[in-house]
XYZ file of C-alpha atoms in Angstrom:
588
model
C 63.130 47.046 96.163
C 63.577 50.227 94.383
C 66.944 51.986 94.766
C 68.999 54.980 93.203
C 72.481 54.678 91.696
C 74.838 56.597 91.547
C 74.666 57.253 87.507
C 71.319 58.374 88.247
C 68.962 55.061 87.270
C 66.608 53.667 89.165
C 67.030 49.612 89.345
C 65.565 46.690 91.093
C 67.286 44.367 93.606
C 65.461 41.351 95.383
C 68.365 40.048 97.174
C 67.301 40.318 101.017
C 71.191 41.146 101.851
C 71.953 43.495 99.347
C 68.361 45.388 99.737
C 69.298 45.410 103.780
C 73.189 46.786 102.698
C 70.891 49.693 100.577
C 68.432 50.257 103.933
C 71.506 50.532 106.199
C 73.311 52.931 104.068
C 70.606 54.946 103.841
C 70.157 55.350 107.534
C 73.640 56.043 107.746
C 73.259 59.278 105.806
C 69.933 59.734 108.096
C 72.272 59.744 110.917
C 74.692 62.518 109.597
C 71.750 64.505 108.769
C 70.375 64.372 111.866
C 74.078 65.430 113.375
C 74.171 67.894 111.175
C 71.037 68.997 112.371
C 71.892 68.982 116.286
C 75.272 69.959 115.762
C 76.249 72.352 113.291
C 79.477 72.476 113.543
C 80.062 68.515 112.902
C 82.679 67.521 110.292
C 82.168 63.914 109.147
C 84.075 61.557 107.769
C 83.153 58.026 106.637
C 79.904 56.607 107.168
C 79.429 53.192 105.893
C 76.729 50.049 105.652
C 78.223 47.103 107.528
C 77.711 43.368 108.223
C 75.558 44.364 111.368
C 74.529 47.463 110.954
C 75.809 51.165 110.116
C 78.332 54.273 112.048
C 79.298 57.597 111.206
C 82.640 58.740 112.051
C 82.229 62.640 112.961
C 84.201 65.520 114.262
C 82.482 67.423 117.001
C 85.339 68.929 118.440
C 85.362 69.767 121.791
C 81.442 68.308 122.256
C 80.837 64.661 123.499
C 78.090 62.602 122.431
C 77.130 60.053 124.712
C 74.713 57.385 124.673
C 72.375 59.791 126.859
C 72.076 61.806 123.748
C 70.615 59.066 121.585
C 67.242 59.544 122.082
C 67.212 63.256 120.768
C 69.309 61.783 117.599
C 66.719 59.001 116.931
C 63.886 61.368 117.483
C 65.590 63.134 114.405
C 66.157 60.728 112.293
C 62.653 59.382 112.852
C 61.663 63.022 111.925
C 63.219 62.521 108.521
C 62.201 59.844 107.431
C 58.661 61.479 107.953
C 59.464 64.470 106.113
C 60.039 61.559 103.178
C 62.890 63.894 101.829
C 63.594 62.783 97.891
C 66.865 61.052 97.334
C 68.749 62.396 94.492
C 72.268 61.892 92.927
C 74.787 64.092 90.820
C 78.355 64.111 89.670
C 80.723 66.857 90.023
C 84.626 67.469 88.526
C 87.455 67.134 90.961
C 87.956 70.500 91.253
C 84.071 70.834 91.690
C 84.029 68.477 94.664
C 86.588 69.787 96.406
C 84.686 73.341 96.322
C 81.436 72.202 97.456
C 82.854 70.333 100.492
C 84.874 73.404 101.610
C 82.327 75.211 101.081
C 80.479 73.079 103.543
C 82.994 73.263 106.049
C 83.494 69.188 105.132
C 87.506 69.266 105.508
C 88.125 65.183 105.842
C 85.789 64.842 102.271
C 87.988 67.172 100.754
C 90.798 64.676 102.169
C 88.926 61.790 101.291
C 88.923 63.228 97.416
C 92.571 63.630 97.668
C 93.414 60.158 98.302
C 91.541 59.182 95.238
C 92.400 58.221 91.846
C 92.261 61.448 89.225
C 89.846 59.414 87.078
C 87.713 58.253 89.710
C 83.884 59.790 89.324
C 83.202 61.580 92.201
C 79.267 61.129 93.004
C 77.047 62.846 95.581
C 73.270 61.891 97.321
C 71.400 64.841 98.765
C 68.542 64.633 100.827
C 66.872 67.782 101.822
C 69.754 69.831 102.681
C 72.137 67.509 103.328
C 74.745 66.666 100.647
C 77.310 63.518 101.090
C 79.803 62.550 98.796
C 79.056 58.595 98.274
C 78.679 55.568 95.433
C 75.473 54.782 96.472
C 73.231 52.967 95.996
C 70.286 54.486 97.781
C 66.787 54.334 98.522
C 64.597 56.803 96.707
C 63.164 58.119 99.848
C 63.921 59.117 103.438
C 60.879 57.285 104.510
C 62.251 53.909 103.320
C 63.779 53.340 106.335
C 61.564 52.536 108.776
C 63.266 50.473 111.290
C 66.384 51.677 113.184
C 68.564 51.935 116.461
C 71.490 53.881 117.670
C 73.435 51.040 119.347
C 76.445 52.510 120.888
C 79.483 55.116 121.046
C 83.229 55.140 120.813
C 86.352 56.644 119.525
C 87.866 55.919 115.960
C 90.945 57.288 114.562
C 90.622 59.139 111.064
C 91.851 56.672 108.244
C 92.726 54.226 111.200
C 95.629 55.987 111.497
C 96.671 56.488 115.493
C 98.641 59.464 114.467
C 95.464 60.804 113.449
C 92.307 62.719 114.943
C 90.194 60.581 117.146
C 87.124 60.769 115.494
C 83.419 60.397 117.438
C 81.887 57.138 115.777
C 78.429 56.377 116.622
C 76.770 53.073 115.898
C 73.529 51.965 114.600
C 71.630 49.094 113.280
C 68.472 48.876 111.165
C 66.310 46.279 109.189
C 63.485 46.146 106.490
C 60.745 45.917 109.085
C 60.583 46.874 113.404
C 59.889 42.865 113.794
C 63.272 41.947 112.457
C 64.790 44.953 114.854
C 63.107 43.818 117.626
C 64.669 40.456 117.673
C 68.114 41.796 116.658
C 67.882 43.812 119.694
C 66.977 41.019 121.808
C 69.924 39.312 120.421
C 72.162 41.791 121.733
C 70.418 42.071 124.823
C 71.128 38.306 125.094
C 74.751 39.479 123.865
C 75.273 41.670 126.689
C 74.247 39.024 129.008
C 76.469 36.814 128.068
C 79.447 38.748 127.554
C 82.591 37.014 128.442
C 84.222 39.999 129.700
C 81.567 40.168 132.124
C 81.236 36.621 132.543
C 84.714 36.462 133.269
C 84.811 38.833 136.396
C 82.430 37.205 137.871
C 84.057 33.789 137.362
C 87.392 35.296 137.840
C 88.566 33.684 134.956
C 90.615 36.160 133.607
C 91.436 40.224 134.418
C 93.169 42.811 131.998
C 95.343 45.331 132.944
C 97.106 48.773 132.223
C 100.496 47.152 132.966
C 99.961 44.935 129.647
C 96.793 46.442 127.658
C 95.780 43.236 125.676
C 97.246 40.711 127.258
C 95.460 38.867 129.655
C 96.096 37.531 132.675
C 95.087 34.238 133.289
C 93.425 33.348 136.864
C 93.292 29.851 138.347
C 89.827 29.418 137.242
C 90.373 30.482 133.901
C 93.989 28.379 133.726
C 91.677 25.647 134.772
C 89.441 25.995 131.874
C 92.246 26.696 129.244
C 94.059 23.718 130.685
C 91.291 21.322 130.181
C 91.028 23.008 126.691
C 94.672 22.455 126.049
C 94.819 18.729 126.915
C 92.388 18.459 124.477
C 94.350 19.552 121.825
C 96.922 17.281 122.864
C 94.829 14.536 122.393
C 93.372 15.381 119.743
C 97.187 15.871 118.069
C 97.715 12.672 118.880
C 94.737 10.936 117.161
C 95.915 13.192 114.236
C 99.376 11.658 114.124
C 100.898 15.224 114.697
C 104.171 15.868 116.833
C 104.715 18.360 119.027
C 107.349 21.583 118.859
C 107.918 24.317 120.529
C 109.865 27.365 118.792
C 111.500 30.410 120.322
C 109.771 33.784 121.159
C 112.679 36.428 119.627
C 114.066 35.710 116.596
C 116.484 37.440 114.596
C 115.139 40.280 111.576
C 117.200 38.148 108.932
C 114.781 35.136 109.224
C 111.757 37.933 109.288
C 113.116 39.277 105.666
C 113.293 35.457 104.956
C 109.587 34.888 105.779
C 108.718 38.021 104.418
C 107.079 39.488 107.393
C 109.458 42.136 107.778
C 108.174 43.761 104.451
C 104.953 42.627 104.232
C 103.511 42.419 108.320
C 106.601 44.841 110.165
C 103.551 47.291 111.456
C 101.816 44.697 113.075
C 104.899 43.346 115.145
C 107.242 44.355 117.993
C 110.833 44.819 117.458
C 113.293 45.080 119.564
C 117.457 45.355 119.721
C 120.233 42.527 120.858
C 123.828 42.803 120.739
C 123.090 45.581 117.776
C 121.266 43.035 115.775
C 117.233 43.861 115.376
C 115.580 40.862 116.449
C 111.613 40.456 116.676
C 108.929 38.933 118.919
C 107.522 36.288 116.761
C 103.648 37.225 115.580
C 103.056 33.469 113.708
C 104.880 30.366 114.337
C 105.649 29.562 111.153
C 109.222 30.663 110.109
C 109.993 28.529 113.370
C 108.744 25.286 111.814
C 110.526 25.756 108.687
C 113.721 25.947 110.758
C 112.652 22.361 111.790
C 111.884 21.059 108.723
C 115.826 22.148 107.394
C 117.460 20.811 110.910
C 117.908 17.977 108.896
C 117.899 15.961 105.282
C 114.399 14.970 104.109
C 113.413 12.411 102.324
C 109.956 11.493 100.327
C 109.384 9.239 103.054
C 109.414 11.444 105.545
C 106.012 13.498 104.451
C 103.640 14.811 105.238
C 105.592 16.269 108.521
C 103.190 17.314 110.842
C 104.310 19.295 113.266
C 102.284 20.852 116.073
C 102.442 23.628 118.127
C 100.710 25.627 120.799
C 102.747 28.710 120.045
C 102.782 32.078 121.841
C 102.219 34.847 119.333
C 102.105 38.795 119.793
C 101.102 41.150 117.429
C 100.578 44.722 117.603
C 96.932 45.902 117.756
C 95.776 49.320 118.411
C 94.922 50.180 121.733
C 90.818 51.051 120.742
C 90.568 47.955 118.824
C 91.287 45.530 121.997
C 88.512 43.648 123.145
C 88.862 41.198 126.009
C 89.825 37.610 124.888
C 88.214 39.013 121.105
C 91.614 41.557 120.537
C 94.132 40.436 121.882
C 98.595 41.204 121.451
C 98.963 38.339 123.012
C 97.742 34.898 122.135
C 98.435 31.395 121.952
C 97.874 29.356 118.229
C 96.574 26.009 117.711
C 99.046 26.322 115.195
C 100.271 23.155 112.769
C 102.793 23.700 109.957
C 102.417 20.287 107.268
C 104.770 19.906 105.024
C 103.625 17.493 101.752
C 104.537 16.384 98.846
C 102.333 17.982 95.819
C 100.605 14.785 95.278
C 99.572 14.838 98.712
C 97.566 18.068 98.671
C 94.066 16.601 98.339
C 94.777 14.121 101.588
C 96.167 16.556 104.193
C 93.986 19.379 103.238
C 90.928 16.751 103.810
C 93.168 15.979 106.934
C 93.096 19.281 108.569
C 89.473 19.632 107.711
C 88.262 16.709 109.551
C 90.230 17.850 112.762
C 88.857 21.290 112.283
C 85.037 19.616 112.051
C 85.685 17.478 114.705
C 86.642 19.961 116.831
C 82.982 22.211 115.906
C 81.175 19.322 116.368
C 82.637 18.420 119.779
C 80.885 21.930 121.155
C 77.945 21.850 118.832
C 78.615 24.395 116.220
C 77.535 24.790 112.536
C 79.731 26.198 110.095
C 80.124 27.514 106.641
C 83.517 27.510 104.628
C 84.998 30.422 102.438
C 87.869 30.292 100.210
C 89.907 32.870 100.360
C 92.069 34.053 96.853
C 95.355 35.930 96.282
C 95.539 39.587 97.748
C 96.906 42.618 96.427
C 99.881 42.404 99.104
C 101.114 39.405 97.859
C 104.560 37.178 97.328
C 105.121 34.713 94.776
C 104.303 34.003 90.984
C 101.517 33.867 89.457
C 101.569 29.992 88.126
C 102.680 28.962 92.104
C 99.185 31.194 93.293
C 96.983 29.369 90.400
C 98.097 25.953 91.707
C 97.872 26.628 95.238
C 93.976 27.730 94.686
C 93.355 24.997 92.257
C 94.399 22.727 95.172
C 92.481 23.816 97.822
C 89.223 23.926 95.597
C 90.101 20.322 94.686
C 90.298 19.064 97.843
C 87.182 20.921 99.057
C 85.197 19.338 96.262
C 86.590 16.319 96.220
C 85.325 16.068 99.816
C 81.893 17.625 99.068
C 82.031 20.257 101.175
C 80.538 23.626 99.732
C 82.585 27.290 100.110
C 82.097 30.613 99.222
C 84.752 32.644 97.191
C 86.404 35.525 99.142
C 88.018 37.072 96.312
C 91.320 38.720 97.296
C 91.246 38.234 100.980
C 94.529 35.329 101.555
C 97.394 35.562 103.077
C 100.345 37.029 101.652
C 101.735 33.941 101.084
C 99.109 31.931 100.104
C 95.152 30.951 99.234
C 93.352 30.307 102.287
C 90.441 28.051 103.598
C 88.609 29.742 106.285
C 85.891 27.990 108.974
C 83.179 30.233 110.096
C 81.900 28.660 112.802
C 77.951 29.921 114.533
C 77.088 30.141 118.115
C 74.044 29.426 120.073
C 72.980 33.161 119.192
C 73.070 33.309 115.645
C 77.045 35.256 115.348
C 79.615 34.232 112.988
C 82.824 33.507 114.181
C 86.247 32.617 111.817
C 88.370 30.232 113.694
C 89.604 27.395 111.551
C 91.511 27.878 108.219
C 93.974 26.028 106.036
C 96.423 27.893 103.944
C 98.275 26.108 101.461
C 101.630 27.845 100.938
C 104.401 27.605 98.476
C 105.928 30.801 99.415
C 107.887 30.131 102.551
C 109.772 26.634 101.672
C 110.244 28.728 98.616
C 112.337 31.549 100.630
C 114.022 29.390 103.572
C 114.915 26.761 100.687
C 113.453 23.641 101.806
C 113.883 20.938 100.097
C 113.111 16.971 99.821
C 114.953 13.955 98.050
C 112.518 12.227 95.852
C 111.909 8.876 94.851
C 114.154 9.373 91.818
C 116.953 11.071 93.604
C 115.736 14.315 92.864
C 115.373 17.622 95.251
C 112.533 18.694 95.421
C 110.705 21.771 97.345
C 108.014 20.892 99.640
C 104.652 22.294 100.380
C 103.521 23.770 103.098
C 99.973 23.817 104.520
C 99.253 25.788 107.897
C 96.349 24.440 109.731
C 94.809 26.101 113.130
C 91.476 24.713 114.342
C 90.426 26.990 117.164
C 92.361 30.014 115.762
C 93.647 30.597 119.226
C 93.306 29.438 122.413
C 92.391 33.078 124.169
C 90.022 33.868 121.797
C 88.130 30.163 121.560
C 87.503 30.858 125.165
C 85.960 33.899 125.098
C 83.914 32.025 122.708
C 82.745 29.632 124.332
C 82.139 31.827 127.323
C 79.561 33.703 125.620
C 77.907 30.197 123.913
C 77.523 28.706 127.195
C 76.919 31.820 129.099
C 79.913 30.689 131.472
C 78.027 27.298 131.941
C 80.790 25.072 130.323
C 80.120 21.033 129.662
C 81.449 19.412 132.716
C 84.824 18.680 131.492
C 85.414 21.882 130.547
C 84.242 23.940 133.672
C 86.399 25.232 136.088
C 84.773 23.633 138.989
C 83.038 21.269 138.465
C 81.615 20.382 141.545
C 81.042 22.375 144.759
C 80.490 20.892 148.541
C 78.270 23.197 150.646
C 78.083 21.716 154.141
C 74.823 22.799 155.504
C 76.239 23.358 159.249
C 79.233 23.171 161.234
C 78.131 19.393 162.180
C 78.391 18.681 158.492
C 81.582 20.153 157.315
C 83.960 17.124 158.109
C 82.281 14.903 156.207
C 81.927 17.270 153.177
C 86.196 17.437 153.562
C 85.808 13.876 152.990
C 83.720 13.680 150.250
C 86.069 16.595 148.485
C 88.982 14.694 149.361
C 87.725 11.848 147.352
C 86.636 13.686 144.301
C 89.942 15.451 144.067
C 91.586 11.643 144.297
C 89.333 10.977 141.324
C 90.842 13.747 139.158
C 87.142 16.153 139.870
C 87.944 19.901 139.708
C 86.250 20.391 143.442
C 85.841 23.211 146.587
C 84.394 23.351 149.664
C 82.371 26.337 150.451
C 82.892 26.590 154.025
C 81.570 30.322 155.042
C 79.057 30.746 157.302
C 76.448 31.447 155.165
C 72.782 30.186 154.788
C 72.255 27.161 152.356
C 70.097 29.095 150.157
C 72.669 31.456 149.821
C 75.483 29.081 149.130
C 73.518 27.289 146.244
C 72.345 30.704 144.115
C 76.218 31.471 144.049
C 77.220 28.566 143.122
C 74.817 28.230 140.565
C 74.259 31.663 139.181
C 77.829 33.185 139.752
C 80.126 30.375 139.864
C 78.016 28.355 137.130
C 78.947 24.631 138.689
C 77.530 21.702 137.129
C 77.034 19.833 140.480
C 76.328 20.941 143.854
C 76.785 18.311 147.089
C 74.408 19.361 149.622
C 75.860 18.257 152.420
C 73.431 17.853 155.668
C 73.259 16.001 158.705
C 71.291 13.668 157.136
C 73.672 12.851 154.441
C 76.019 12.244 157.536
C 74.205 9.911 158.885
C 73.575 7.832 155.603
C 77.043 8.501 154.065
C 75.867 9.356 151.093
C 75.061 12.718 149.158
C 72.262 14.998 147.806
C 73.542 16.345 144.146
C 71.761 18.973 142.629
C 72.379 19.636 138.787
C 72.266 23.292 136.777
C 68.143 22.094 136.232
C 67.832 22.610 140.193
C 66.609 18.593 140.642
C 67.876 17.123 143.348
C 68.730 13.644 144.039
C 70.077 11.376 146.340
C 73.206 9.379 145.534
C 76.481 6.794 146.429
C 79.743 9.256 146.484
C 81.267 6.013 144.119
C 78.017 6.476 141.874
C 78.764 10.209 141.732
C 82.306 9.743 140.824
C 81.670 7.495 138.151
C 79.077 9.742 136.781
C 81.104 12.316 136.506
C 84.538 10.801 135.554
C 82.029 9.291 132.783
C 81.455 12.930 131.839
C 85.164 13.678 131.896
C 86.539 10.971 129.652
C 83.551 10.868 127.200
C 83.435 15.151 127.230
C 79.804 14.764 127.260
C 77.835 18.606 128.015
């Protein structure tokens, strides 16, 4: 493919991602254009290429553009990219810039040109007669777009500031050719189906409110999935050889400047005031488990410390950016905090992998593994970040496992390795990661007596498998489209009596499922049987259904109909077995 940079050359990529990054871009400027076009008085902002697609972020002041209005947009753009308008570039002066985009009415690019370094370039692509300041690159024509979708509408704040304008950001998507679109947009179609929000209404799993914007609320149905979840975890601690803590929720702003967070993650956390002393929610677990670690001498012997712990974390998200169990201020960690010796890097880091793979291949998922380097907002020296990322990428090759390098993307305090896990529709997901961290028993002083008498500091690695428990849910929601693996569902069987003759005998057979340990109800409404068995299997998702009928009376036994709609006859013991088989093995 043939694209324009911004110096004014004409190149050649053939790498499908980067040409699709050009195509996207492209079609973002398409979309401004064909703003511009409708509305006149539109003031835009940024407009960039992204992993799924493209948006423009656009002042339209007191005018609303709804999804309604997308079709007269993408009759526009498609009327561009007909026209096949040339794609050209140029370069202006500061002071040059500035005056074309007031002249143009643009007043957040003459912003944008503020915030930029003096020596920066500033660049420009015109098509036709629209003019956007932008580093390119670009195809050489309008009409090299051919394939594209407006996808959806919503509010974004300039600069992602809140104090800001709330900006109009519309969303698109587009692709080399209109078969790639087409099954893109059956994926989200599929998407939508399966969204957990909506999955979870109808499941009553969970509800949001006002009260507490991004903090959910946890029904019995969904408590009964994220319990199941949870004793997982426990068990899967315990095979681990972890031990379990539990740390406070509010903890004073002196062991926050001791972690760091106060300078370096204070916007993203709630504060508060106690007997005149600034104290703060807790937003990671963390500084807690270091306060372990120095309850007491340590000796050699005593690592690697494992220590475990489910821990309630809030951090402060803004209020557009919250998104069901996705974006959250309230969550719950799989968190671990390990504390080794340096020698010991290599085996716990190989450790924590194989509990994070376990856990992906319990549900089925592939993943791919990035490691993540030191940021710009960073603590520590420079020889303590060089062995920290020299000892994560020697314990992922020494266990053959094969990354990707995310320059510049770790945590403050450390190099991270990061688990991008894939669901039944294709998405990427980052759950896992390991983060290898020299910073904090740095700054809270931990320390270890050696073999040869010596103090020594320890390391610290931080380890979560399912990133959180909220968010795994929502997850898996979506994977299973609210069809869990029996051990995992909410109920897992449900007992529809066909009559009134019927409905003491399907007591029983609850009553004995329960004994078992079976998550189990009774649907007792008056209600046809028909009826009773397309809820239960396309709103409440069950695994099992017990048709319960005189006949089954009669031969004390039970008809059990699966989510494939067979039906078969069967002992309640036989039943119970199956299904406690189910339970202990966590078989789908």
């Amino acid at each position: 493919m043939k694209v324009l940079y911004n110096d004014g050359h004409v190149g050649e990529i053939d790498d499908a991602a980067e040409e699709l990054h050009v195509i996207r871009h492209t079609a973002a400027h398409i979309l401004a254009q064909a703003i511009k076009r409708l509305y006149p008085e539109a003031k835009f902002a940024y407009g960039p290429a992204t992993e799924n697609g493209f948006y423009y972020d656009v002042d339209l002041g007191d005018t609303k553009i709804n999804t309604e209005d997308f079709s007269a947009l993408e009759a526009e753009m498609k009327k561009i990219t007909k026209e096949n308008l040339k794609i050209e570039t140029f370069e202006l002066s500061r002071d040059e810039a500035i005056k074309l985009m007031e002249e143009r009415g643009e007043t957040y690019k003459v912003e944008h040109i503020g915030d930029l370094d003096p020596a920066e370039r500033i660049t420009f692509y015109k098509q036709g007669e629209y003019i956007d300041m932008c580093v390119g690159p670009h195809l050489l024509y309008t009409k090299g777009v051919k394939a594209f979708k407006l996808t959806g509408v919503s509010g974004a704040y300039w600069k992602a500031d809140k104090n800001n304008k709330m900006l109009t950001r519309v969303n698109g998507t587009a692709f080399a050719t209109k078969d790639e679109l087409e099954q893109h947009l059956k994926m989200l179609e599929e998407a939508e189906k399966r969204d957990h929000r909506k999955i979870g209404r109808e499941m009553e799993l969970f509800m949001m409110s006002d009260f507490g914007p991004g903090s959910p609320f946890w029904l019995p149905n969904g408590m009964a999935v994220r319990n199941a979840l949870t004793d997982y975890w426990h068990e899967m601690m315990v095979k681990f050889n972890y031990e379990e803590v539990l740390t406070p929720q509010i903890l004073s702003r002196s062991l926050w400047e001791t972690s760091g967070h106060w300078d370096h993650y204070k916007e993203n956390m709630y504060t508060t005031s106690v007997d005149e002393e600034d104290f703060a929610i807790k937003p990671m677990n963390c500084p807690g488990a270091c306060l372990i670690y120095k309850n007491r001498p340590r000796s050699y012997r005593d690592l690697p410390l494992k220590l475990a712990e489910a821990g309630l974390d809030h951090r402060y998200e803004m209020k557009g950016a919250l998104h069901g169990l996705f974006r959250v201020r309230e969550f719950t960690q799989d968190d671990a905090h390990i504390f080794i010796r340096p020698d010991q890097i290599t085996e716990q880091v190989a450790d924590a992998s194989h509990l994070i793979t376990a856990y992906y291949a319990q549900f089925g998922f592939p993943y791919r593994v990035e490691l993540s380097t030191r940021p710009e907002n960073s603590m520590g020296s420079d020889e303590d970040w060089e062995r920290a990322e020299q000892g994560l990428k020697d314990a992922l090759e020494s266990m053959g496992i094969d990354y990707v390098l995310n320059e510049g993307d770790g945590a403050f305090y450390g190099p991270k390795i990061d688990f991008h896990l894939t669901d039944c529709l294709g998405r990427s997901w980052q759950c896992g990661t390991i983060q290898l961290d020299f910073q904090l028993p740095h700054n809270f002083e931990l320390e270890y007596v050696d073999r040869d008498g010596t103090k020594k500091q320890p390391i610290m690695i931080h380890r979560a498998g399912f990133g959180s428990f909220d968010r795994f849910i929502g997850i898996l929601t979506e994977h299973y489209e609210g069809k869990f693996p029996v051990w995992l569902a909410p109920c897992q069987v449900k007992v529809l009596p066909v009559s009134e003759k019927s409905r003491e005998y399907a007591h029983e057979v609850a009553d004995a499922l329960q004994a078992a340990g079976i998550r189990v109800k009774v649907d007792n409404r008056d209600e046809k049987i028909g009826y009773k068995i397309r809820e239960a299997r396309s709103l409440d998702r069950v695994p099992y259904m017990l048709i319960i009928g005189e006949k089954e009376v009669e031969a004390h036994n039970i008809s059990v109909r699966d989510r494939s709609n067979e039906t078969v006859q069967s002992t309640l013991d036989a039943f119970i077995a199956k299904v406690t088989k189910e339970n202990d093995e966590r078989l789908g």
